Structure formats: C-alpha cells, structure tokens
XYZ file of C-alpha atoms in Angstrom:
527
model
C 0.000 0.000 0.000
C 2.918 2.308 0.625
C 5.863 2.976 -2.261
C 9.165 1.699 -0.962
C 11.669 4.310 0.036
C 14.834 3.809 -1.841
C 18.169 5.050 -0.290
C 19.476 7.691 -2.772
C 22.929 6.390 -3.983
C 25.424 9.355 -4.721
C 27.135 9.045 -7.488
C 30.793 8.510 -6.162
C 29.402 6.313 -3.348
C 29.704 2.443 -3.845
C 28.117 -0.088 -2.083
C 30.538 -2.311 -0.098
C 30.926 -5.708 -2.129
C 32.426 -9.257 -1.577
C 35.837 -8.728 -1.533
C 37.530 -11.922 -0.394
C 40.773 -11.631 1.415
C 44.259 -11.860 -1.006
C 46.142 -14.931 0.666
C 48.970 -15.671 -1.139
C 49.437 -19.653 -1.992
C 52.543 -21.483 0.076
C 54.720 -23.068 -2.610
C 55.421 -25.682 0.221
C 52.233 -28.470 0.250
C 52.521 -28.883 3.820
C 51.591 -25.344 4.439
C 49.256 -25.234 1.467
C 47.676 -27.734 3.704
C 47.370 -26.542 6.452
C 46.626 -22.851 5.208
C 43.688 -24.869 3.364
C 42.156 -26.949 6.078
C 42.155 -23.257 8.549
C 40.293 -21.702 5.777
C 37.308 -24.219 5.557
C 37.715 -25.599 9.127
C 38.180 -29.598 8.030
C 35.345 -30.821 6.990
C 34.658 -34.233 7.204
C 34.305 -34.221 3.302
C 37.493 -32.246 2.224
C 39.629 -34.726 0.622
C 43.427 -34.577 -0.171
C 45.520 -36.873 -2.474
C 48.574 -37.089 -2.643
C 49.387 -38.324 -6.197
C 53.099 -38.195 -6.641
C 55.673 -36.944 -4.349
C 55.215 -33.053 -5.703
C 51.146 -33.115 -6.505
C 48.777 -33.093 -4.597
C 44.835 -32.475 -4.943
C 41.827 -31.528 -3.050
C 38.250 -31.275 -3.273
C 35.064 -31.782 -1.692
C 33.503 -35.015 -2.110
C 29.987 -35.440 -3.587
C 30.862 -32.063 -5.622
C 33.152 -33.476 -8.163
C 32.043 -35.871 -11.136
C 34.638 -39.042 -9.759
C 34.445 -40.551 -13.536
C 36.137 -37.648 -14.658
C 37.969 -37.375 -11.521
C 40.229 -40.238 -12.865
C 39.741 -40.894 -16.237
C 41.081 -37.015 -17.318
C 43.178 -35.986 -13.696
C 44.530 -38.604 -12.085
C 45.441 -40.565 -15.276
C 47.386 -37.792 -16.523
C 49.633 -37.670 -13.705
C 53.253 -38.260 -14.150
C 55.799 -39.018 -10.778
C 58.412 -36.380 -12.439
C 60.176 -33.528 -10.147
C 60.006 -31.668 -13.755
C 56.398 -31.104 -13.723
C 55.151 -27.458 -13.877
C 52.088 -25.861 -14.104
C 51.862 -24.540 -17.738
C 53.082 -28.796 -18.669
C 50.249 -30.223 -16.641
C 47.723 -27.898 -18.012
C 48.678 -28.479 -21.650
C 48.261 -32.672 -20.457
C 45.539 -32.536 -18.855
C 41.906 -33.130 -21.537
C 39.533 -31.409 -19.474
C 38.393 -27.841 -21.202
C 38.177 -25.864 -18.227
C 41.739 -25.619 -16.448
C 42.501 -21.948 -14.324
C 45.647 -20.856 -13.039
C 45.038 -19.234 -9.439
C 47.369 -17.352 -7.362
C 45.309 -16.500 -4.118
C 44.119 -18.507 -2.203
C 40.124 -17.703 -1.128
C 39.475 -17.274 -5.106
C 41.209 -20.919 -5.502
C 38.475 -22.120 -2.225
C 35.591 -20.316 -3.910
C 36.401 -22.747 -7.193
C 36.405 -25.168 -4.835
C 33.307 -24.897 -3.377
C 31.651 -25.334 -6.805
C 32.918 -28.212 -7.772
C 36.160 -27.722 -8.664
C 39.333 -29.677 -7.523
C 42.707 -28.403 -6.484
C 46.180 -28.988 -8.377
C 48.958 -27.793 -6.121
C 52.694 -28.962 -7.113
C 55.161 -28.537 -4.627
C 57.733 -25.452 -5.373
C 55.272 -23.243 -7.511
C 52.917 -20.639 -6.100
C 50.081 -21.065 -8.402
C 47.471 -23.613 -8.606
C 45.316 -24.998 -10.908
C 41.604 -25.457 -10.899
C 40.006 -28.104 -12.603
C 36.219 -27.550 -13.217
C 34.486 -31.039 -13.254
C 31.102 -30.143 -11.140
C 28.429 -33.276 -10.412
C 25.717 -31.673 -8.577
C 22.609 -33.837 -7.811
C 19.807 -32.914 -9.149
C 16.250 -33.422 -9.688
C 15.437 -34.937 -13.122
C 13.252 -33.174 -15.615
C 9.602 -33.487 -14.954
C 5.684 -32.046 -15.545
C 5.537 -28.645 -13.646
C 3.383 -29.227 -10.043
C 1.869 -25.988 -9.692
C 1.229 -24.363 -13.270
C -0.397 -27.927 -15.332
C -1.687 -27.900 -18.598
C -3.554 -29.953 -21.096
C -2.169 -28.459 -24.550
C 1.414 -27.627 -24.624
C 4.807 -29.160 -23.210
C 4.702 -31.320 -20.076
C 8.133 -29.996 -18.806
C 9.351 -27.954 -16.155
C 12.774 -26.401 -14.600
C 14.735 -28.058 -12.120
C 17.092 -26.679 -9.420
C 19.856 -26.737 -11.725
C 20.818 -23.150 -13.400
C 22.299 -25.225 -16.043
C 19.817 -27.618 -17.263
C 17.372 -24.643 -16.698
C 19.363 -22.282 -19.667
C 19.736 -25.180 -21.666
C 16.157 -26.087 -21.725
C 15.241 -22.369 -22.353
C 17.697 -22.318 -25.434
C 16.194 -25.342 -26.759
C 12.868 -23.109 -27.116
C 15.253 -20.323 -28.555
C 17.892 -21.342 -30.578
C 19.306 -17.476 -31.196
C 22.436 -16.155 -31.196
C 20.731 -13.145 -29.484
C 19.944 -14.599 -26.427
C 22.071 -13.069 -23.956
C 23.178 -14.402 -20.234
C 24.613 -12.164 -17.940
C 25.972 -13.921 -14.924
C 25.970 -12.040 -10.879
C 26.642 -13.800 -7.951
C 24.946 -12.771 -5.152
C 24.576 -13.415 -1.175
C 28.205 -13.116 0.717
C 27.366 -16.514 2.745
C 25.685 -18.472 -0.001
C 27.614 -16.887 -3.074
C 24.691 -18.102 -5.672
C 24.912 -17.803 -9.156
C 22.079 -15.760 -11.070
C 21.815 -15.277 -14.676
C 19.569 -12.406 -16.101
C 18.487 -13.322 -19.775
C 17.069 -11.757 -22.700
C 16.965 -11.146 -26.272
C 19.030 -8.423 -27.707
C 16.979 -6.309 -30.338
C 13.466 -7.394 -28.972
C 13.677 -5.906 -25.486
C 13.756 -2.580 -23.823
C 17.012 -1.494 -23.109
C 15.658 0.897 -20.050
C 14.493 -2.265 -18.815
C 17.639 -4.430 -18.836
C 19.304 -1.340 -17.384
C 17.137 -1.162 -14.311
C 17.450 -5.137 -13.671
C 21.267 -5.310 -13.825
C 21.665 -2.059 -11.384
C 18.677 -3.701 -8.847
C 21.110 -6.965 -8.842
C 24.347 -4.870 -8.589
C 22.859 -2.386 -5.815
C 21.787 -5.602 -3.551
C 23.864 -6.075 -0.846
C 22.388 -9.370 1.560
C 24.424 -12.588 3.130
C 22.709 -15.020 1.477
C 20.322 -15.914 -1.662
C 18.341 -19.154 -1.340
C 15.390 -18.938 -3.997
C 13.982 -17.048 -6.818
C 10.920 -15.882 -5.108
C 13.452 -13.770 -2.418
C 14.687 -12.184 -5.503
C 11.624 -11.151 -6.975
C 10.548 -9.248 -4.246
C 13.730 -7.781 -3.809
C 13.732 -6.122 -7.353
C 9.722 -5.223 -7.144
C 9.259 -1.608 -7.778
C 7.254 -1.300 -4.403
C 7.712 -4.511 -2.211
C 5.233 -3.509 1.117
C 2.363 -3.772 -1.929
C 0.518 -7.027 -1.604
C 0.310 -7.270 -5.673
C 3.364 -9.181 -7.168
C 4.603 -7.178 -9.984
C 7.091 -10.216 -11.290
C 5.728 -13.503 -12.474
C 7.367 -17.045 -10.660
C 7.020 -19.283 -13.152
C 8.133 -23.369 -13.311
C 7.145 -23.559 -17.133
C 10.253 -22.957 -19.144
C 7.887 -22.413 -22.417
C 6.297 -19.473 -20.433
C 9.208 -18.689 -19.733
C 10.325 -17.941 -23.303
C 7.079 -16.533 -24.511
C 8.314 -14.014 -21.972
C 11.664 -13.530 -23.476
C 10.099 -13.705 -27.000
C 7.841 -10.904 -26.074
C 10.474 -8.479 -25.045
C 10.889 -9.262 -21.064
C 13.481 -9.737 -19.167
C 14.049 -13.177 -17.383
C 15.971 -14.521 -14.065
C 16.874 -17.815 -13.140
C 18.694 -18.709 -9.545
C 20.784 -21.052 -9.359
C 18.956 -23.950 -6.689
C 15.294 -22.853 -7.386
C 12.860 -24.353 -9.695
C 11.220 -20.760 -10.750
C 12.326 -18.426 -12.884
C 11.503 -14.728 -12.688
C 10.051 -12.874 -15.592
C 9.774 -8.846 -15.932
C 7.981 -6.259 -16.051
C 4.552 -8.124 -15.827
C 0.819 -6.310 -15.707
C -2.202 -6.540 -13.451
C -3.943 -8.522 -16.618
C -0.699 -11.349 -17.458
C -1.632 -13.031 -14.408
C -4.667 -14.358 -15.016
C -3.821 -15.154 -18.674
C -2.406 -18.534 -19.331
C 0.479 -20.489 -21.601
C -2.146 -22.532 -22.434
C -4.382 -19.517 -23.985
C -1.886 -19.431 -27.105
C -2.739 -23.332 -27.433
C -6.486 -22.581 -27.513
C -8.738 -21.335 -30.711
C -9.402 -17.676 -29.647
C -13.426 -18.224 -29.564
C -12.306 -21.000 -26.133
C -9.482 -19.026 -24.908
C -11.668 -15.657 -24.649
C -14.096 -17.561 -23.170
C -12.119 -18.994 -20.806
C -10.261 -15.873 -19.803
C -13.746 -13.415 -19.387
C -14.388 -16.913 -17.106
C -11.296 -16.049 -15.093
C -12.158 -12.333 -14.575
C -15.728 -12.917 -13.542
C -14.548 -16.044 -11.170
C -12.371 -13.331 -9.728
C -14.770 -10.534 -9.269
C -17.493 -13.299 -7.542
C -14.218 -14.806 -4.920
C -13.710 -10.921 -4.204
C -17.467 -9.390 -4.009
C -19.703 -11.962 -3.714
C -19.486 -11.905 0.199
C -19.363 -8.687 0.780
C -22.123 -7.919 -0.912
C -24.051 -10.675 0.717
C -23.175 -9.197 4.184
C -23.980 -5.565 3.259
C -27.711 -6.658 1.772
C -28.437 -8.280 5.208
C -27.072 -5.310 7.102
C -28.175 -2.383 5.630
C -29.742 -2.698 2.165
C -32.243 -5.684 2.184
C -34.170 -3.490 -0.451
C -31.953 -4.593 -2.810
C -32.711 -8.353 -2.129
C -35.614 -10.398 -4.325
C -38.595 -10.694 -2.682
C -38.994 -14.232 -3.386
C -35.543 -14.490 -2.390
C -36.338 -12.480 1.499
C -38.667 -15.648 3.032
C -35.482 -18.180 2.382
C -32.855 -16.040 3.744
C -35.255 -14.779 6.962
C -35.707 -18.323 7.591
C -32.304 -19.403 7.251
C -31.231 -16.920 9.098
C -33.963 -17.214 12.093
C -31.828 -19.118 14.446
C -28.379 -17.762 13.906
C -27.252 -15.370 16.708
C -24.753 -13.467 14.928
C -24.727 -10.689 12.464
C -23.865 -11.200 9.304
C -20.399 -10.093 9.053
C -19.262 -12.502 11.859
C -21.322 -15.284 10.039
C -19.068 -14.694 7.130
C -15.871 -13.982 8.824
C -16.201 -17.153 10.794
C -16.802 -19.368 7.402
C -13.749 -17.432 5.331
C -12.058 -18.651 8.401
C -12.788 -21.728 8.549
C -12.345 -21.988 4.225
C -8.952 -20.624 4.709
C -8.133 -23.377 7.414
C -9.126 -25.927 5.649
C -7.284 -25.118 2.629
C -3.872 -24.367 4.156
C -4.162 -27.849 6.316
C -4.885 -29.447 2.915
C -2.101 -28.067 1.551
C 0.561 -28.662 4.260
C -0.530 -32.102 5.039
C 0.776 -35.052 2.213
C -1.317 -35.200 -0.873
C -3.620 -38.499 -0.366
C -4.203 -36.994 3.662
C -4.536 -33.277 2.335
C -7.408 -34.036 -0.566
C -9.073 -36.268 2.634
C -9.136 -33.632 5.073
C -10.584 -30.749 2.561
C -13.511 -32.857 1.494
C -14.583 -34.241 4.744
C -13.274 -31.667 6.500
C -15.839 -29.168 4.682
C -19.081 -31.376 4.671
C -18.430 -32.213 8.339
C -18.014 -28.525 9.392
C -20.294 -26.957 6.977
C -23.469 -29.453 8.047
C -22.540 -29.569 11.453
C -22.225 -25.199 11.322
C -25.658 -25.209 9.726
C -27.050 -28.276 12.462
C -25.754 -25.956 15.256
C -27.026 -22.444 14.231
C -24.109 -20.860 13.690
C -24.155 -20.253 10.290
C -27.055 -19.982 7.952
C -27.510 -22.690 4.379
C -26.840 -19.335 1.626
C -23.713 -17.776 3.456
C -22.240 -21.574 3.241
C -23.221 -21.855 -0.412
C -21.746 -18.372 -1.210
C -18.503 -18.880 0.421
C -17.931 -22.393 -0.860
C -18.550 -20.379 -4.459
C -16.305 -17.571 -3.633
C -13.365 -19.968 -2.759
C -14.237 -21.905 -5.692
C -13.731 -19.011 -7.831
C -10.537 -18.261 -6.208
C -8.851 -21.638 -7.805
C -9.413 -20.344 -11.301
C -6.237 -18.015 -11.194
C -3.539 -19.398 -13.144
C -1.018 -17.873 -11.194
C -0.299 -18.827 -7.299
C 1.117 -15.458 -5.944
C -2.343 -13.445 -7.543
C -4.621 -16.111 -6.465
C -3.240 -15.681 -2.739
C -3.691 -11.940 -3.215
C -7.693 -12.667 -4.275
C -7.727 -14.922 -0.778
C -6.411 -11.944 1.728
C -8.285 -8.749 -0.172
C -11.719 -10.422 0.786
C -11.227 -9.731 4.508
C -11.184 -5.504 4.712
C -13.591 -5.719 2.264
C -15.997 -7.932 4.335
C -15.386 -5.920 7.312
C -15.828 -2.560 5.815
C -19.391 -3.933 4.057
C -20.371 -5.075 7.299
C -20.179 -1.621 8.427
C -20.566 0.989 5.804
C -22.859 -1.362 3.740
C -22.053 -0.913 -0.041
C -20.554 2.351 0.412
C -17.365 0.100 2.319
C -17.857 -1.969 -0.795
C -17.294 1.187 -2.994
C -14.799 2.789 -0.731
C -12.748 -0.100 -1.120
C -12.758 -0.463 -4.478
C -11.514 2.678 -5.128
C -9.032 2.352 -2.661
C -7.818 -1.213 -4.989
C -8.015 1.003 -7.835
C -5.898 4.147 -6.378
C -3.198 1.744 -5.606
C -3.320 -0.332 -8.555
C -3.028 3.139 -10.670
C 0.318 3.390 -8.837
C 1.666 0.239 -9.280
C 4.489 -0.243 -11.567
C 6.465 -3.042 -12.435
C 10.352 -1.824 -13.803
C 8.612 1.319 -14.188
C 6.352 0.219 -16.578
C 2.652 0.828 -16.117
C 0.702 -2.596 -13.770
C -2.907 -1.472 -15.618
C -1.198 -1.488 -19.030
C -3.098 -1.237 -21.753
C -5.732 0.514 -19.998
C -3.667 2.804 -17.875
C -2.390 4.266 -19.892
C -4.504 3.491 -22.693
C -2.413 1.273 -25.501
C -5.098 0.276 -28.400
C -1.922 -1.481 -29.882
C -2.374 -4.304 -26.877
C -6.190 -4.746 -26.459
C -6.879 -7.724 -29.058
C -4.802 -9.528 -26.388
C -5.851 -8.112 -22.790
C -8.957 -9.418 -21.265
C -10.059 -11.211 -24.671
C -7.565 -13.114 -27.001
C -8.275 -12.337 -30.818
C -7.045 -14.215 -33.863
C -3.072 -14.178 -33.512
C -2.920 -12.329 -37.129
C -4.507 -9.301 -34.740
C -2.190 -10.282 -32.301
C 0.482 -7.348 -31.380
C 4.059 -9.855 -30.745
C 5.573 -7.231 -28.494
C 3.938 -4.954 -26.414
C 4.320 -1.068 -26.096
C 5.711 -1.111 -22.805
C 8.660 -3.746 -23.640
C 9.690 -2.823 -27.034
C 12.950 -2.511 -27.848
C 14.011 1.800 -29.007
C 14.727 0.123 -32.560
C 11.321 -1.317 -33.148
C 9.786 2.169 -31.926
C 11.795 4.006 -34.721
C 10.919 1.371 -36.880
C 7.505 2.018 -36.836
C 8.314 6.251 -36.482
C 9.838 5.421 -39.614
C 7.037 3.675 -41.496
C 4.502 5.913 -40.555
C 6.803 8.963 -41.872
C 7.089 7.047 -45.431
C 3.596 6.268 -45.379
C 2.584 9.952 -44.643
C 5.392 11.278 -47.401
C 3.897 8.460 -49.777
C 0.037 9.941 -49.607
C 2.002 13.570 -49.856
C 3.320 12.823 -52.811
C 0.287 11.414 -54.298
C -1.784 14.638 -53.656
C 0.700 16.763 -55.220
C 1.136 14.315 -58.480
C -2.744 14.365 -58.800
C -3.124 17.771 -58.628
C -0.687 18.621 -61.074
C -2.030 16.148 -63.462
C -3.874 17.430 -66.574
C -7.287 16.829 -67.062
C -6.537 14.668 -70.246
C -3.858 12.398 -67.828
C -6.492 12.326 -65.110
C -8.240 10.192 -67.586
C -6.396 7.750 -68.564
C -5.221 7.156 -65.130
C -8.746 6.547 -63.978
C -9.053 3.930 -66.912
C-alpha cells in the first residue's frame, strides 16, 4: 500500500561488495595444507591426495564428477620432479583448467565443484572444473499444469534450466549475464534476454537492482523477486514465478526480461501487468473463440471470490431493499436461528475456508485431498445443524473460494484470498458504500503500481489500443500485437516512427502528383 523508500545512492558512493581476502598460496604443500584446512575448518568431506611426491589435490567429495575425476586428472599424472604448471595444463583433456594465485578465489572454485592442483615449489594452482551436482530430473511442472502444450518444467539446476530455455530459442541473441549474489551463499544468477526485442531501459534497471543488492545469502527465486519489485510492502506481485520454461520464453520472446537462480525451480520474468496473471500459456494453445471464453471466465470467477461476500453481508445489514422478494422468506428463515450478524457469520466461514485449505495443503497429498472434502461437509453441516451459520452464506462462500482456484497464477490467487477480509469488514459496516470505498481504494493503488517502471494497468492505464486484441479477450493471432508497447525494444519504436513517416510522405506525394495532373492524364489514369 505504501511505495518503498529507496536510499538515494550518490554518485561517487559504492556499495561495499564481496571482496575476499588476497592470501597468497605457500609453494610448500605442507603449508598449502594446512593454510587450506584453517580456511574451511576440516570438513569431514574435504579430501586430499597425494598423487606423486610433488602433486597433490583436493576437493570436496559429492561435488566433483569421480568418472572424470580419474579418467582425465589422475590418469594424466606423471611421478616427475620436472612437472610445472603450464606442462600439466597443456596434459591434462579437461576444457576448463585456471591458473590461481590466491588462495580464497582458488576455495571459492572449490566450493563449486572444482578440484585443487597444487605442485610442490610453484605458487600457483590450478583449478580443474568437473562439477556433479545432484539434481532433480526433468519433470511435468506441479503448480502451473496444462492440457495443450509441453509437459516440462525447470529443475534446481541453473544449467539444465538455460539449456532447456535455449532449446525453445535457438538465437544467437539470447544473452546471459551472470551475478553472484549473497556473501554466505555466493549463488549464481543469470539475467536473460533477447538483444533487439527488449527494452534497453528495462535491462538497465534489472542489472543495477542486482548490482545495488547487498544481503548474506540468496536461497530462492521468489526472495529475488521481491527484492527487485518496484514497491515490495504492496501485496500485488509485480514479477511472475514461473516453473514452465515455455512461459518462460514466450516471456523472453515478447520483449521481457528473465531470471533464473541457481537452486530454485522458478524463474523470474519482468515487467509483468495486473492482466498477465490471469492469462495462461495454455491460452496461445487454444482457438481464440475458447481461450476468450475462458479468460472473461477467469475475470468474472475473480470478481465473484472478491465481491460476492461482501455484498451478501452488506444486503443483510443495511440494504435488504436490494434483495428479491422471493428471495427475502429463504434467507429470513435461514437466518432465524443464527445469533450473529452477518459479518461474523461470514468472517467465521472465510475462516474456517482458509483453514481448511492451508491444512490441505501442508498435510501429504492423499491426507490433504481427505481432510478438505470431509473436512468441509463435516463442518459446513454440522455449522448449519448448530445455528451458527445460515444454508446461503455456506453456499456463497464455498462459491467464492471456488472461484478463487481459477487463477492461473499462485502469488495473484493468494492476493484474491487476503483482499476479501477488509472488504468484508468494511461492508459489514458501511454497507455498499465500504464496498465502494474499497474499491476505489484497490483502484488508487493499482493506478500506482508499476512493475520496472512500466505501467501494472497497461493497456488501460495508460490506454495502448496497440495491446487490447490480447488483454482481457484473445483475438485471432494475425490481430495479435508480438511485443507490447511497454517492452519494445528503441529500434522497433523508430521502426515504426519510420514507417509511418514514409507512409505519410507516400500519400504527400500522391496529392501533389494528382493535382498537377492534366485533365486529359487524369483520364487515362482513372481507366
């Protein structure tokens, strides 16, 4: 609800950055030892070979790949005082050999699955990357299914997660810019996009939000995200966590800017709108008659999970002239033996929806689906049995929660779940002027939203014609604008400048070669 304040950053002041302490590297193996094991305290899985009399190697076990390990190190190993670092390099078959000279850069290596060349005399040592991290193998994304379209999602790994996004995009214009972030945790973060499609200004912001961050540690994507929001104390996300490497893509492909984390399963993509969250991969899979059917679906599901019982509770308060009078006898007799008002009635059941469906979620899957079932009927009949709550309230609660599922997108749909409270409490006592009131308080703050400074109502606010065929109905994709006006790239905007200039100096020059046409040449162009 409030805009972030930002610390102003003068422009010779630099934020304090990871700057590891220069340890020189002992020629001597025994005190390259021992300087090693002080540094990362012994751990139980540090492990040091000695190969020959002058090398030996270290690493930490379960990081390395051990086929590797001795098929292109260890075999390559010769028990020769003559060995030197530039020889061994030049033996050794693996692509990825550093030379090192300090010693917490040489750890660092370490600690990401490299392994440790020393030979005694010299003080440099060589790094060989051959990283084996486990992972999770490739499989349907959990949280964001479909029926049309691939049945593949990322995994924790930041490598198999670029790869699978440039087997979508096989362009030489993708671009991956690498950061490391967190000073305990040292995680790897790539920002990616495609050069010529995407906003400059918006790549610009990204990379100086990553470079300005200064935190200990970085475990998941969804820390990030709300790190580089434009206003993070709003309860709207303005970046999209997504699993689906295709949406993903479509992202990238429209002009956006995407993050992946090393160790998390989501990747990030920016600037997003209000209006992307409830649209779905799947609507580009769909004929446009089903997938603007579907998507009006989503908004009206959305504006029933948010006003439906509010409005309910303000009728019973303060407007019941506004209620059916066939409909009056039912609710007066439902109603007869409940002791509270209505906006207790309804608290009590968003409750007791809301505590239902976070038990079902936290318990395992077979227990979880159990317990929101029979949970429900149990506590809704028994509610009704006991006079607490009245037949309607329970049938337009159950709808409102119902409606909630249809977001396509997690973070919104918990947003939909928490705006329903104020709202409830200021219908149950300002009627449908609380109802009003807070709606324009939604809108207000929506207005200011902005996502990488980009507009969050976009196309509406401000108005972009250019988008509408693909807001809150999806046209035929011929009517289909690819990139959007707030992420195109400077080049496609003089592009288009351009075109429109040649089109006007086109009709110019038609005027003035019609009117100085004779009457006689007027003719025989018109035949």
């Amino acid at each position: 609800m409030f805009k972030k304040i930002k610390q102003k950053i003068q422009p010779n002041e630099e934020k304090p950055k990871y700057n590891p302490p220069k340890i020189p590297i002992s020629p001597f193996k025994n005190d390259f030892i021992d300087e090693l094991n002080k540094i990362v305290h012994s751990p139980a899985d540090l492990v040091i070979r000695y190969v020959t009399n002058n090398i030996t190697i270290a690493f930490i076990d379960g990081l390395v790949d051990t086929q590797s390990l001795n098929e292109k190190i260890l075999s390559r190993f010769e028990d020769t005082s003559q060995e030197t670092p530039s020889t061994l390099r030049e033996r050794l078959s693996i692509p990825e050999v550093d030379v090192f000279n300090e010693m917490m850069k040489s750890i660092d290596e370490m600690l990401i699955g490299g392994v440790l060349i020393h030979i005694n005399g010299y003080s440099e040592i060589l790094i060989s990357k051959i990283p084996s991290f486990e992972k999770r193998s490739l499989s349907a994304p959990e949280n964001e299914s479909q029926v049309i379209g691939t049945q593949v999602g990322f995994n924790e790994s930041i490598n198999t997660n670029i790869s699978l996004i440039r087997r979508f995009i096989s362009n030489p214009n993708l671009c991956n810019e690498q950061f490391t972030l967190g000073k305990e945790t040292r995680t790897t973060v790539s920002v990616l996009y495609i050069h010529g499609i995407v906003d400059e200004k918006h790549v610009n912001t990204v990379r100086q939000r990553i470079e300005d961050l200064d935190i200990a540690d970085l475990i998941d994507s969804a820390i990030l995200s709300e790190l580089l929001d434009d206003s993070s104390s709003s309860i709207f996300p303005q970046t999209l966590l997504t699993e689906r490497p295709d949406r993903f893509c479509d992202g990238l492909l429209t002009g956006k800017v995407g993050i992946i984390v090393n160790g998390s399963s989501m990747g990030i993509i920016c600037p997003f709108t209000f209006l992307e969250f409830f649209q779905s991969r799947e609507d580009q899979n769909l004929r446009w008659p089903i997938a603007s059917f579907i998507r009006i679906l989503r908004f009206i599901a959305v504006i029933v999970s948010t006003f439906f019982t509010p409005i309910y509770v303000a009728s019973l308060t303060f407007h019941y002239e506004v209620i059916p009078q066939p409909m009056l006898v039912p609710l007066s007799e439902s109603r007869a033996i409940v002791p509270f008002p209505p906006i207790i009635e309804a608290l009590f059941l968003e409750l007791v929806i809301e505590l239902l469906r976070e038990a079902g979620a936290r318990l395992p899957t077979k227990v979880g689906q159990t317990i929101g079932i029979v949970g429900g009927i149990v506590i809704g009949t028994a509610a009704v049995q006991a006079g607490i709550t009245s037949n309607i309230l329970i049938i337009i609660v159950a709808l409102g929660a119902l409606a909630s599922f249809t977001t396509p997108n997690y973070m919104m749909g918990n947003v939909i779940r928490i705006i329903r409270f104020p709202i409830i409490v200021l219908a149950g006592f300002w009627g449908y002027y609380g109802i009003m009131l807070a709606f324009c308080f939604l809108l207000i703050h929506l207005l200011k939203q902005s996502s990488l400074g980009a507009p969050y109502l976009a196309p509406f606010y401000p108005p972009r014609l250019r988008d509408w065929p693909d807001s809150i109905v999806r046209l035929p994709l011929p009517y289909i604008s690819k990139h959007s006006v707030n992420s195109r790239s400077r080049k496609e905007i003089q592009k288009n400048k351009q075109k429109k200039n040649n089109n006007k100096n086109n009709q110019k020059q038609n005027q003035d070669t019609a009117q100085n046409l004779t009457p006689e040449n007027k003719e025989k162009v018109i035949e």
